[in-house]
């Protein structure tokens, strides 16, 4: 009875620690953790089934673990992993910058609603129009105002 309570308390504390980490983790770290957790859980379940003499049923979780591992390493046909997808445009200026990377000129033009070849006066006018809508003091958001400011900086090379 006391051993069950101790195990339950230990599991509750571990759950709270994991949830605390999870709430502060970056998206990339959370995805990697879920990826490896799925593999470890599937292997553990397969191992338990093998130990219980249910080898036939152990094939499913162990096969799942192998599939996830191959998918994550790029050796399998993974979801969300595009290595040279033919539908992608080869022009680097048209691609979206990764999270945290510098904004591309094409993205800056899209944010300010401009076409390629806009002069400095057009850029400044579009910036004033967009920042008036996006500014947090006028009902906008900090994130959107920062994007508008970054677009201006990219286009004017400030």
PDB file of C-alpha atoms in Angstrom:
ATOM      1  CA  UNK A   1       0.000   0.000   0.000  1.00  0.00           C
ATOM      2  CA  UNK A   2       2.704   2.481   0.973  1.00  0.00           C
ATOM      3  CA  UNK A   3       4.853   1.385  -1.974  1.00  0.00           C
ATOM      4  CA  UNK A   4       1.980   2.156  -4.364  1.00  0.00           C
ATOM      5  CA  UNK A   5       1.541   5.615  -2.838  1.00  0.00           C
ATOM      6  CA  UNK A   6       5.274   6.290  -3.084  1.00  0.00           C
ATOM      7  CA  UNK A   7       5.334   5.226  -6.747  1.00  0.00           C
ATOM      8  CA  UNK A   8       2.258   7.361  -7.474  1.00  0.00           C
ATOM      9  CA  UNK A   9       3.830  10.379  -5.760  1.00  0.00           C
ATOM     10  CA  UNK A  10       7.079   9.876  -7.662  1.00  0.00           C
ATOM     11  CA  UNK A  11       5.195   9.657 -10.963  1.00  0.00           C
ATOM     12  CA  UNK A  12       3.208  12.823 -10.111  1.00  0.00           C
ATOM     13  CA  UNK A  13       6.408  14.754  -9.326  1.00  0.00           C
ATOM     14  CA  UNK A  14       8.020  13.507 -12.541  1.00  0.00           C
ATOM     15  CA  UNK A  15       4.929  14.564 -14.510  1.00  0.00           C
ATOM     16  CA  UNK A  16       5.067  18.052 -12.977  1.00  0.00           C
ATOM     17  CA  UNK A  17       8.755  18.365 -13.847  1.00  0.00           C
ATOM     18  CA  UNK A  18       8.127  17.255 -17.428  1.00  0.00           C
ATOM     19  CA  UNK A  19       5.191  19.656 -17.799  1.00  0.00           C
ATOM     20  CA  UNK A  20       7.313  22.504 -16.397  1.00  0.00           C
ATOM     21  CA  UNK A  21      10.031  21.790 -18.937  1.00  0.00           C
ATOM     22  CA  UNK A  22       7.472  21.376 -21.717  1.00  0.00           C
ATOM     23  CA  UNK A  23       5.918  24.797 -21.057  1.00  0.00           C
ATOM     24  CA  UNK A  24       9.298  26.514 -21.481  1.00  0.00           C
ATOM     25  CA  UNK A  25      10.723  24.348 -24.281  1.00  0.00           C
ATOM     26  CA  UNK A  26      11.222  25.599 -27.804  1.00  0.00           C
ATOM     27  CA  UNK A  27       9.163  24.018 -30.569  1.00  0.00           C
ATOM     28  CA  UNK A  28      12.207  22.255 -31.986  1.00  0.00           C
ATOM     29  CA  UNK A  29      13.187  20.769 -28.626  1.00  0.00           C
ATOM     30  CA  UNK A  30       9.605  19.632 -27.997  1.00  0.00           C
ATOM     31  CA  UNK A  31       9.413  17.960 -31.420  1.00  0.00           C
ATOM     32  CA  UNK A  32      12.740  16.162 -30.896  1.00  0.00           C
ATOM     33  CA  UNK A  33      11.608  15.016 -27.458  1.00  0.00           C
ATOM     34  CA  UNK A  34       8.298  13.677 -28.795  1.00  0.00           C
ATOM     35  CA  UNK A  35      10.129  11.948 -31.638  1.00  0.00           C
ATOM     36  CA  UNK A  36      12.505  10.125 -29.297  1.00  0.00           C
ATOM     37  CA  UNK A  37       9.794   9.466 -26.691  1.00  0.00           C
ATOM     38  CA  UNK A  38       7.671   7.693 -29.322  1.00  0.00           C
ATOM     39  CA  UNK A  39      10.636   5.520 -30.292  1.00  0.00           C
ATOM     40  CA  UNK A  40      11.565   4.671 -26.676  1.00  0.00           C
ATOM     41  CA  UNK A  41       7.966   3.886 -25.695  1.00  0.00           C
ATOM     42  CA  UNK A  42       7.460   1.676 -28.754  1.00  0.00           C
ATOM     43  CA  UNK A  43      10.714  -0.187 -28.077  1.00  0.00           C
ATOM     44  CA  UNK A  44       9.821  -0.627 -24.390  1.00  0.00           C
ATOM     45  CA  UNK A  45       6.385  -1.976 -25.279  1.00  0.00           C
ATOM     46  CA  UNK A  46       7.911  -4.321 -27.832  1.00  0.00           C
ATOM     47  CA  UNK A  47      10.474  -5.495 -25.281  1.00  0.00           C
ATOM     48  CA  UNK A  48       7.749  -6.172 -22.710  1.00  0.00           C
ATOM     49  CA  UNK A  49       5.753  -8.144 -25.248  1.00  0.00           C
ATOM     50  CA  UNK A  50       8.839 -10.166 -26.179  1.00  0.00           C
ATOM     51  CA  UNK A  51       9.577 -10.853 -22.492  1.00  0.00           C
ATOM     52  CA  UNK A  52       5.978 -11.986 -22.003  1.00  0.00           C
ATOM     53  CA  UNK A  53       6.344 -14.485 -24.841  1.00  0.00           C
ATOM     54  CA  UNK A  54       4.203 -12.525 -27.289  1.00  0.00           C
ATOM     55  CA  UNK A  55       6.829 -12.146 -29.998  1.00  0.00           C
ATOM     56  CA  UNK A  56       4.279 -11.907 -32.775  1.00  0.00           C
ATOM     57  CA  UNK A  57       2.648  -8.868 -31.176  1.00  0.00           C
ATOM     58  CA  UNK A  58       6.041  -7.260 -30.465  1.00  0.00           C
ATOM     59  CA  UNK A  59       6.549  -6.770 -34.198  1.00  0.00           C
ATOM     60  CA  UNK A  60       4.057  -3.884 -34.349  1.00  0.00           C
ATOM     61  CA  UNK A  61       5.596  -1.508 -31.778  1.00  0.00           C
ATOM     62  CA  UNK A  62       9.158  -2.385 -32.782  1.00  0.00           C
ATOM     63  CA  UNK A  63       8.318  -1.893 -36.434  1.00  0.00           C
ATOM     64  CA  UNK A  64       6.765   1.458 -35.570  1.00  0.00           C
ATOM     65  CA  UNK A  65       9.944   2.463 -33.698  1.00  0.00           C
ATOM     66  CA  UNK A  66      12.101   1.473 -36.664  1.00  0.00           C
ATOM     67  CA  UNK A  67       9.828   3.341 -39.077  1.00  0.00           C
ATOM     68  CA  UNK A  68       9.910   6.535 -36.940  1.00  0.00           C
ATOM     69  CA  UNK A  69      13.686   6.316 -36.624  1.00  0.00           C
ATOM     70  CA  UNK A  70      14.189   5.922 -40.367  1.00  0.00           C
ATOM     71  CA  UNK A  71      11.690   8.699 -41.040  1.00  0.00           C
ATOM     72  CA  UNK A  72      13.464  11.101 -38.672  1.00  0.00           C
ATOM     73  CA  UNK A  73      16.924  10.425 -40.054  1.00  0.00           C
ATOM     74  CA  UNK A  74      15.831  11.076 -43.620  1.00  0.00           C
ATOM     75  CA  UNK A  75      16.439   7.481 -44.706  1.00  0.00           C
ATOM     76  CA  UNK A  76      12.722   6.775 -44.944  1.00  0.00           C
ATOM     77  CA  UNK A  77       9.992   8.631 -46.758  1.00  0.00           C
ATOM     78  CA  UNK A  78       9.362  11.163 -43.960  1.00  0.00           C
ATOM     79  CA  UNK A  79       6.550  13.641 -43.623  1.00  0.00           C
ATOM     80  CA  UNK A  80       7.635  17.264 -43.768  1.00  0.00           C
ATOM     81  CA  UNK A  81      11.128  16.461 -45.003  1.00  0.00           C
ATOM     82  CA  UNK A  82      11.614  17.691 -48.537  1.00  0.00           C
ATOM     83  CA  UNK A  83      15.027  17.059 -49.991  1.00  0.00           C
ATOM     84  CA  UNK A  84      14.909  18.715 -53.387  1.00  0.00           C
ATOM     85  CA  UNK A  85      11.153  18.761 -53.933  1.00  0.00           C
ATOM     86  CA  UNK A  86      10.503  19.566 -57.595  1.00  0.00           C
ATOM     87  CA  UNK A  87       7.641  21.923 -56.737  1.00  0.00           C
ATOM     88  CA  UNK A  88       9.953  24.307 -54.897  1.00  0.00           C
ATOM     89  CA  UNK A  89      11.166  27.383 -56.689  1.00  0.00           C
ATOM     90  CA  UNK A  90      14.936  27.429 -57.197  1.00  0.00           C
ATOM     91  CA  UNK A  91      15.145  31.191 -56.748  1.00  0.00           C
ATOM     92  CA  UNK A  92      16.510  31.771 -53.202  1.00  0.00           C
ATOM     93  CA  UNK A  93      14.994  35.258 -52.931  1.00  0.00           C
ATOM     94  CA  UNK A  94      11.465  33.801 -53.231  1.00  0.00           C
ATOM     95  CA  UNK A  95      11.878  31.310 -50.410  1.00  0.00           C
ATOM     96  CA  UNK A  96      10.757  32.037 -46.876  1.00  0.00           C
ATOM     97  CA  UNK A  97      13.540  32.610 -44.382  1.00  0.00           C
ATOM     98  CA  UNK A  98      13.738  30.074 -41.556  1.00  0.00           C
ATOM     99  CA  UNK A  99      12.500  31.101 -38.123  1.00  0.00           C
ATOM    100  CA  UNK A 100      14.962  33.532 -36.585  1.00  0.00           C
ATOM    101  CA  UNK A 101      16.737  34.172 -39.895  1.00  0.00           C
ATOM    102  CA  UNK A 102      16.958  37.509 -41.657  1.00  0.00           C
ATOM    103  CA  UNK A 103      13.929  38.493 -43.707  1.00  0.00           C
ATOM    104  CA  UNK A 104      14.310  38.168 -47.468  1.00  0.00           C
ATOM    105  CA  UNK A 105      13.647  41.051 -49.844  1.00  0.00           C
ATOM    106  CA  UNK A 106      10.633  39.221 -51.300  1.00  0.00           C
ATOM    107  CA  UNK A 107       9.101  38.775 -47.838  1.00  0.00           C
ATOM    108  CA  UNK A 108       9.663  42.461 -47.074  1.00  0.00           C
ATOM    109  CA  UNK A 109       7.892  43.456 -50.283  1.00  0.00           C
ATOM    110  CA  UNK A 110       4.946  41.186 -49.427  1.00  0.00           C
ATOM    111  CA  UNK A 111       4.642  42.585 -45.907  1.00  0.00           C
ATOM    112  CA  UNK A 112       4.534  46.183 -47.152  1.00  0.00           C
ATOM    113  CA  UNK A 113       2.309  45.279 -50.107  1.00  0.00           C
ATOM    114  CA  UNK A 114       4.813  46.424 -52.721  1.00  0.00           C
ATOM    115  CA  UNK A 115       6.090  45.084 -56.012  1.00  0.00           C
ATOM    116  CA  UNK A 116       9.731  44.589 -56.932  1.00  0.00           C
ATOM    117  CA  UNK A 117      11.281  47.836 -58.131  1.00  0.00           C
ATOM    118  CA  UNK A 118       9.523  50.137 -55.637  1.00  0.00           C
ATOM    119  CA  UNK A 119      11.479  53.326 -54.997  1.00  0.00           C
ATOM    120  CA  UNK A 120      12.361  54.816 -51.605  1.00  0.00           C
ATOM    121  CA  UNK A 121       9.325  57.126 -51.483  1.00  0.00           C
ATOM    122  CA  UNK A 122       6.943  54.230 -52.176  1.00  0.00           C
ATOM    123  CA  UNK A 123       8.633  52.124 -49.495  1.00  0.00           C
ATOM    124  CA  UNK A 124       8.389  54.918 -46.912  1.00  0.00           C
ATOM    125  CA  UNK A 125       4.717  55.590 -47.777  1.00  0.00           C
ATOM    126  CA  UNK A 126       3.841  51.872 -47.541  1.00  0.00           C
ATOM    127  CA  UNK A 127       5.744  51.660 -44.248  1.00  0.00           C
ATOM    128  CA  UNK A 128       3.804  54.592 -42.748  1.00  0.00           C
ATOM    129  CA  UNK A 129       0.503  53.084 -43.907  1.00  0.00           C
ATOM    130  CA  UNK A 130       1.295  49.614 -42.504  1.00  0.00           C
ATOM    131  CA  UNK A 131       2.830  50.768 -39.207  1.00  0.00           C
ATOM    132  CA  UNK A 132      -0.262  52.884 -38.537  1.00  0.00           C
ATOM    133  CA  UNK A 133      -2.339  49.673 -38.718  1.00  0.00           C
ATOM    134  CA  UNK A 134       0.171  47.341 -37.043  1.00  0.00           C
ATOM    135  CA  UNK A 135       1.376  49.517 -34.151  1.00  0.00           C
ATOM    136  CA  UNK A 136       0.421  48.163 -30.701  1.00  0.00           C
ATOM    137  CA  UNK A 137      -0.852  51.608 -29.625  1.00  0.00           C
ATOM    138  CA  UNK A 138      -3.435  51.420 -32.420  1.00  0.00           C
ATOM    139  CA  UNK A 139      -4.690  47.884 -31.782  1.00  0.00           C
ATOM    140  CA  UNK A 140      -1.917  46.033 -33.593  1.00  0.00           C
ATOM    141  CA  UNK A 141       0.627  43.642 -32.159  1.00  0.00           C
ATOM    142  CA  UNK A 142       4.283  43.929 -31.185  1.00  0.00           C
ATOM    143  CA  UNK A 143       5.135  41.051 -33.507  1.00  0.00           C
ATOM    144  CA  UNK A 144       3.452  42.585 -36.534  1.00  0.00           C
ATOM    145  CA  UNK A 145       4.975  46.020 -35.876  1.00  0.00           C
ATOM    146  CA  UNK A 146       8.407  44.392 -35.621  1.00  0.00           C
ATOM    147  CA  UNK A 147       7.856  42.646 -38.971  1.00  0.00           C
ATOM    148  CA  UNK A 148       6.852  45.943 -40.628  1.00  0.00           C
ATOM    149  CA  UNK A 149       9.930  47.655 -39.164  1.00  0.00           C
ATOM    150  CA  UNK A 150      12.169  44.822 -40.340  1.00  0.00           C
ATOM    151  CA  UNK A 151      10.638  44.983 -43.829  1.00  0.00           C
ATOM    152  CA  UNK A 152      11.469  48.689 -44.029  1.00  0.00           C
ATOM    153  CA  UNK A 153      15.013  48.030 -42.827  1.00  0.00           C
ATOM    154  CA  UNK A 154      15.543  45.261 -45.402  1.00  0.00           C
ATOM    155  CA  UNK A 155      14.196  47.297 -48.315  1.00  0.00           C
ATOM    156  CA  UNK A 156      16.035  50.520 -47.441  1.00  0.00           C
ATOM    157  CA  UNK A 157      19.222  48.720 -46.321  1.00  0.00           C
ATOM    158  CA  UNK A 158      19.254  50.632 -43.043  1.00  0.00           C
TER     159      UNK A 158
END
